[in-house]
Tab-separated table of C-alpha atoms in Angstrom:
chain	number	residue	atom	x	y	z
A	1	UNK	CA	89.268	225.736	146.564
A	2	UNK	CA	86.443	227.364	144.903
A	3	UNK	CA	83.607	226.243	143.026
A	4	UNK	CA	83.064	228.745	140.632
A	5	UNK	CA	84.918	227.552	137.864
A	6	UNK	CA	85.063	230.473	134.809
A	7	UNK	CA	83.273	228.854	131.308
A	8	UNK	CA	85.295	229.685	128.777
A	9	UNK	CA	82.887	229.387	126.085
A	10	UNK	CA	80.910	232.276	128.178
A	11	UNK	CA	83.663	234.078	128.970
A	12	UNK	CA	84.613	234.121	124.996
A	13	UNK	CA	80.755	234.643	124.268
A	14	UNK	CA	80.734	237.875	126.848
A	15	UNK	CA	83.818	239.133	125.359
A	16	UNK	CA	82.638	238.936	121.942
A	17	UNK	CA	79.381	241.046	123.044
A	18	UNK	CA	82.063	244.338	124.510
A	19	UNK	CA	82.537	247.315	122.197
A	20	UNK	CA	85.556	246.279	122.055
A	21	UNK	CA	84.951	243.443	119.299
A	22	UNK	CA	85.456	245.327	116.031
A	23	UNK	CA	89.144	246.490	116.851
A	24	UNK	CA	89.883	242.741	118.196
A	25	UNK	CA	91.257	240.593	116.062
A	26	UNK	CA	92.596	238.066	118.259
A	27	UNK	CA	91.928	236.240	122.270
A	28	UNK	CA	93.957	234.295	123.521
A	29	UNK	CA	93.530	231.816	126.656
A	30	UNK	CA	96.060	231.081	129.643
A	31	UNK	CA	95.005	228.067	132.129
A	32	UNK	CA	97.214	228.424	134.946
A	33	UNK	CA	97.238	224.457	136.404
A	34	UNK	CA	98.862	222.445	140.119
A	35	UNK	CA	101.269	220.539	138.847
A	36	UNK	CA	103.018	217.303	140.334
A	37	UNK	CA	106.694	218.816	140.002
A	38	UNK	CA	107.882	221.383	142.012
A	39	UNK	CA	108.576	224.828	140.628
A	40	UNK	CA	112.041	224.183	141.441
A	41	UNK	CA	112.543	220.970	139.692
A	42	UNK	CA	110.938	223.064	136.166
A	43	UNK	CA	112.488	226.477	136.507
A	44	UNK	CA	115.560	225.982	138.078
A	45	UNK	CA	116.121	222.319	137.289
A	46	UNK	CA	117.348	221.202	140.590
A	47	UNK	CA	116.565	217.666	141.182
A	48	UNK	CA	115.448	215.448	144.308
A	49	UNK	CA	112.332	217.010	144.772
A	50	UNK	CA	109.485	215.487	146.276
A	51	UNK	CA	105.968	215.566	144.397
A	52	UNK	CA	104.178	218.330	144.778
A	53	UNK	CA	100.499	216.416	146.002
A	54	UNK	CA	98.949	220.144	146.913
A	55	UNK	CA	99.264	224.366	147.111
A	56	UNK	CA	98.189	227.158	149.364
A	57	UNK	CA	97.316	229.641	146.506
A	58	UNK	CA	96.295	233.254	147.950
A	59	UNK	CA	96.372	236.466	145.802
A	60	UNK	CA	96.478	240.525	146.485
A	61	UNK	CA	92.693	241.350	144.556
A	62	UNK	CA	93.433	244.931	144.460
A	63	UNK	CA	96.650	244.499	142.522
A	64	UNK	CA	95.437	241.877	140.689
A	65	UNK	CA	92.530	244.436	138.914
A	66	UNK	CA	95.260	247.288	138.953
A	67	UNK	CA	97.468	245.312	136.427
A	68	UNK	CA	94.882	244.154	134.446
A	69	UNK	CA	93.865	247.859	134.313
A	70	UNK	CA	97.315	248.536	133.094
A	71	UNK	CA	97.401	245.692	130.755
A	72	UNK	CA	94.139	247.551	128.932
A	73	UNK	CA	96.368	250.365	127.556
A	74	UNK	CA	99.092	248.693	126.248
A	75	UNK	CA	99.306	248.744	122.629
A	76	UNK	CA	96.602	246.636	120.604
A	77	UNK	CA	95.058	245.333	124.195
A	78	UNK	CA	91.450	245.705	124.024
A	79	UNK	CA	89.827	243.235	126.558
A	80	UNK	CA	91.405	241.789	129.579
A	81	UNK	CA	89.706	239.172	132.280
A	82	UNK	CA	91.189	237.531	134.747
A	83	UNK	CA	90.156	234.424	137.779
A	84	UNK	CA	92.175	233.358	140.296
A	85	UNK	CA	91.699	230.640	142.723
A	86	UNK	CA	92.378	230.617	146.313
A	87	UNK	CA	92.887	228.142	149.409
A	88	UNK	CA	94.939	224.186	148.823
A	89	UNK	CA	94.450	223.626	146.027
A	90	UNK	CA	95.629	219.783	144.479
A	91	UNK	CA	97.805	218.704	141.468
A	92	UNK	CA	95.803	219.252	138.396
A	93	UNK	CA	93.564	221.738	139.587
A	94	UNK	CA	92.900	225.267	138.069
A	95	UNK	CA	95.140	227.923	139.802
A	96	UNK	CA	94.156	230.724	137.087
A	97	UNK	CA	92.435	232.073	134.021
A	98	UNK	CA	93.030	234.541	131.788
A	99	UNK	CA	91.978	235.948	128.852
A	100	UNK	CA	93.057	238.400	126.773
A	101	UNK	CA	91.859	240.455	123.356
A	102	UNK	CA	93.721	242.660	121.005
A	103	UNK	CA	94.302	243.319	117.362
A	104	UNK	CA	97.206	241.315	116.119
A	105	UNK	CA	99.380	238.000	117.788
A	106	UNK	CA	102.335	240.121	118.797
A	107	UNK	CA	100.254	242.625	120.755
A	108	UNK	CA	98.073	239.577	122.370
A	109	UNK	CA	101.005	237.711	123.588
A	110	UNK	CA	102.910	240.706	124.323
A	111	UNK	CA	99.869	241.330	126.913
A	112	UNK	CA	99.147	237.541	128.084
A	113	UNK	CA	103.156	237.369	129.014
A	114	UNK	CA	102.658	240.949	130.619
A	115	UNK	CA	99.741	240.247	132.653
A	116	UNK	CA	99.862	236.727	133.267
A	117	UNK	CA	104.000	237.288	134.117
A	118	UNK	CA	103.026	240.365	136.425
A	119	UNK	CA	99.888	238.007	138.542
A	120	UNK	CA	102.839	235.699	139.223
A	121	UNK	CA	105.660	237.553	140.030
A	122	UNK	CA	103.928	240.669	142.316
A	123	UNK	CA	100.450	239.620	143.260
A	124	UNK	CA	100.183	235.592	144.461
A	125	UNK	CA	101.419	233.478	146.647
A	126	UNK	CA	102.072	230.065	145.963
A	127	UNK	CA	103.408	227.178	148.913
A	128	UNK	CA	104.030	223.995	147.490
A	129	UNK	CA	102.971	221.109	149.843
A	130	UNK	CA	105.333	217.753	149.157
């Protein structure tokens, strides 16, 4: 796992110091966390499966940056920043964040589920350990 846990207080501190701050109206914050019950279990709701007590979390960095690229020129996105962890990682710890700054709440989430939604399903790899 690594140790160099984002602040988000600096992260929201840096963001608020980008040209970009006069046409944002809105950030919004995704904490991507381990959790004890298997992706199965939450998303597919199939039962019987064993805690999840860890994860092998690896991620493509190149397409990673490349989406969050495209995110910036969606409509409304202005500011886009995204950290990933890597290596086991244990229930409860931080897998990702992101965060994300445009001009109104439908642009914002429309961008947080587009970015966030692409990480997940074309850049990462997640093993559950039981």
């Amino acid at each position: 796992m690594e140790n160099n846990l984002p602040s988000m207080d600096q992260w929201l501190r840096e963001a608020k110091s980008d040209p970009s701050l006069p046409k944002t109206g809105m950030y919004l914050v995704h904490n991507g966390v381990v959790r004890s019950t298997a992706k199965k279990t939450v998303r597919e709701g199939i039962a019987g499966i064993p805690e999840v007590l860890a994860m092998d979390f690896s991620y493509d960095r190149d397409g990673v940056e490349g989406l969050r690229q495209d995110t910036l020129k969606l409509p409304g996105i202005f500011y886009a920043r995204v950290w990933l962890n890597q290596g086991r990682l244990l229930a409860g710890d931080d897998i990702m964040y992101v965060l994300i700054g445009g001009d109104t709440r439908p642009h914002v989430i429309d961008g947080l589920n587009f970015l966030v939604g692409g990480i997940k399903d074309r850049f990462v790899k997640e093993v559950e350990i039981y």
